[in-house]
CSV table of C-alpha atoms in Angstrom, one decimal:
chain,number,residue,atom,x,y,z
K,1209,MET,CA,12.2,104.9,176.6
K,1210,SER,CA,11.8,103.6,180.1
K,1211,ARG,CA,12.7,105.4,183.4
K,1212,ILE,CA,15.0,103.2,185.5
K,1213,PHE,CA,16.1,105.6,188.3
K,1214,VAL,CA,14.7,108.6,190.1
K,1215,HIS,CA,16.2,110.6,192.9
K,1216,GLY,CA,14.7,114.0,193.5
K,1217,ALA,CA,15.0,115.9,190.2
K,1218,ILE,CA,17.5,113.5,188.7
K,1219,GLU,CA,16.2,110.8,186.4
K,1220,ILE,CA,17.9,108.1,184.3
K,1221,TRP,CA,16.0,106.9,181.2
K,1222,ARG,CA,17.0,104.0,179.0
K,1223,GLY,CA,16.4,104.5,175.3
K,1224,LEU,CA,16.4,101.4,173.2
K,1225,ASP,CA,16.9,101.2,169.4
K,1226,PRO,CA,17.6,98.2,167.3
K,1227,TRP,CA,21.4,98.6,167.5
K,1228,SER,CA,22.2,99.9,170.9
K,1229,GLU,CA,21.2,101.2,174.3
K,1230,THR,CA,21.6,104.9,175.3
K,1231,PHE,CA,21.1,106.2,178.8
K,1232,TRP,CA,19.7,109.7,179.2
K,1233,VAL,CA,20.4,111.6,182.5
K,1234,TYR,CA,18.0,114.4,183.2
K,1235,GLY,CA,18.2,117.0,186.0
K,1236,CYS,CA,22.0,117.4,186.1
K,1237,THR,CA,22.5,120.6,184.0
K,1238,ARG,CA,21.4,124.1,184.6
K,1239,SER,CA,19.9,124.4,181.1
K,1240,GLY,CA,17.8,121.3,181.7
K,1241,ASP,CA,19.3,119.5,178.7
K,1242,PRO,CA,19.9,115.8,179.2
K,1243,MET,CA,23.3,114.2,179.3
K,1244,THR,CA,23.9,110.9,177.5
K,1245,ALA,CA,25.9,107.9,178.6
K,1246,PRO,CA,26.7,104.7,176.8
K,1247,THR,CA,26.4,102.5,179.8
K,1248,LEU,CA,24.3,102.4,182.9
K,1249,ALA,CA,27.4,102.6,185.1
K,1250,MET,CA,28.4,105.8,183.5
K,1251,ALA,CA,24.9,107.2,183.9
K,1252,TYR,CA,25.1,106.5,187.6
K,1253,ALA,CA,28.5,108.1,187.8
K,1254,ILE,CA,27.0,111.3,186.3
K,1255,THR,CA,24.3,111.4,188.9
K,1256,ALA,CA,26.8,110.8,191.7
K,1257,THR,CA,28.8,113.9,190.7
K,1258,ARG,CA,25.7,116.1,190.6
K,1259,GLU,CA,24.1,115.3,194.1
């Protein structure tokens, strides 16, 4: 995994496996669980609704 975006407590990480990319968005939920997005654009959209 590699971190590709940080803004305050919100982070986007890219997880790579041999078949696909998954983007993990941390810092957007009250429980602290990450949200997943299939594309980077969707991950940025999640962060935009949480700021």
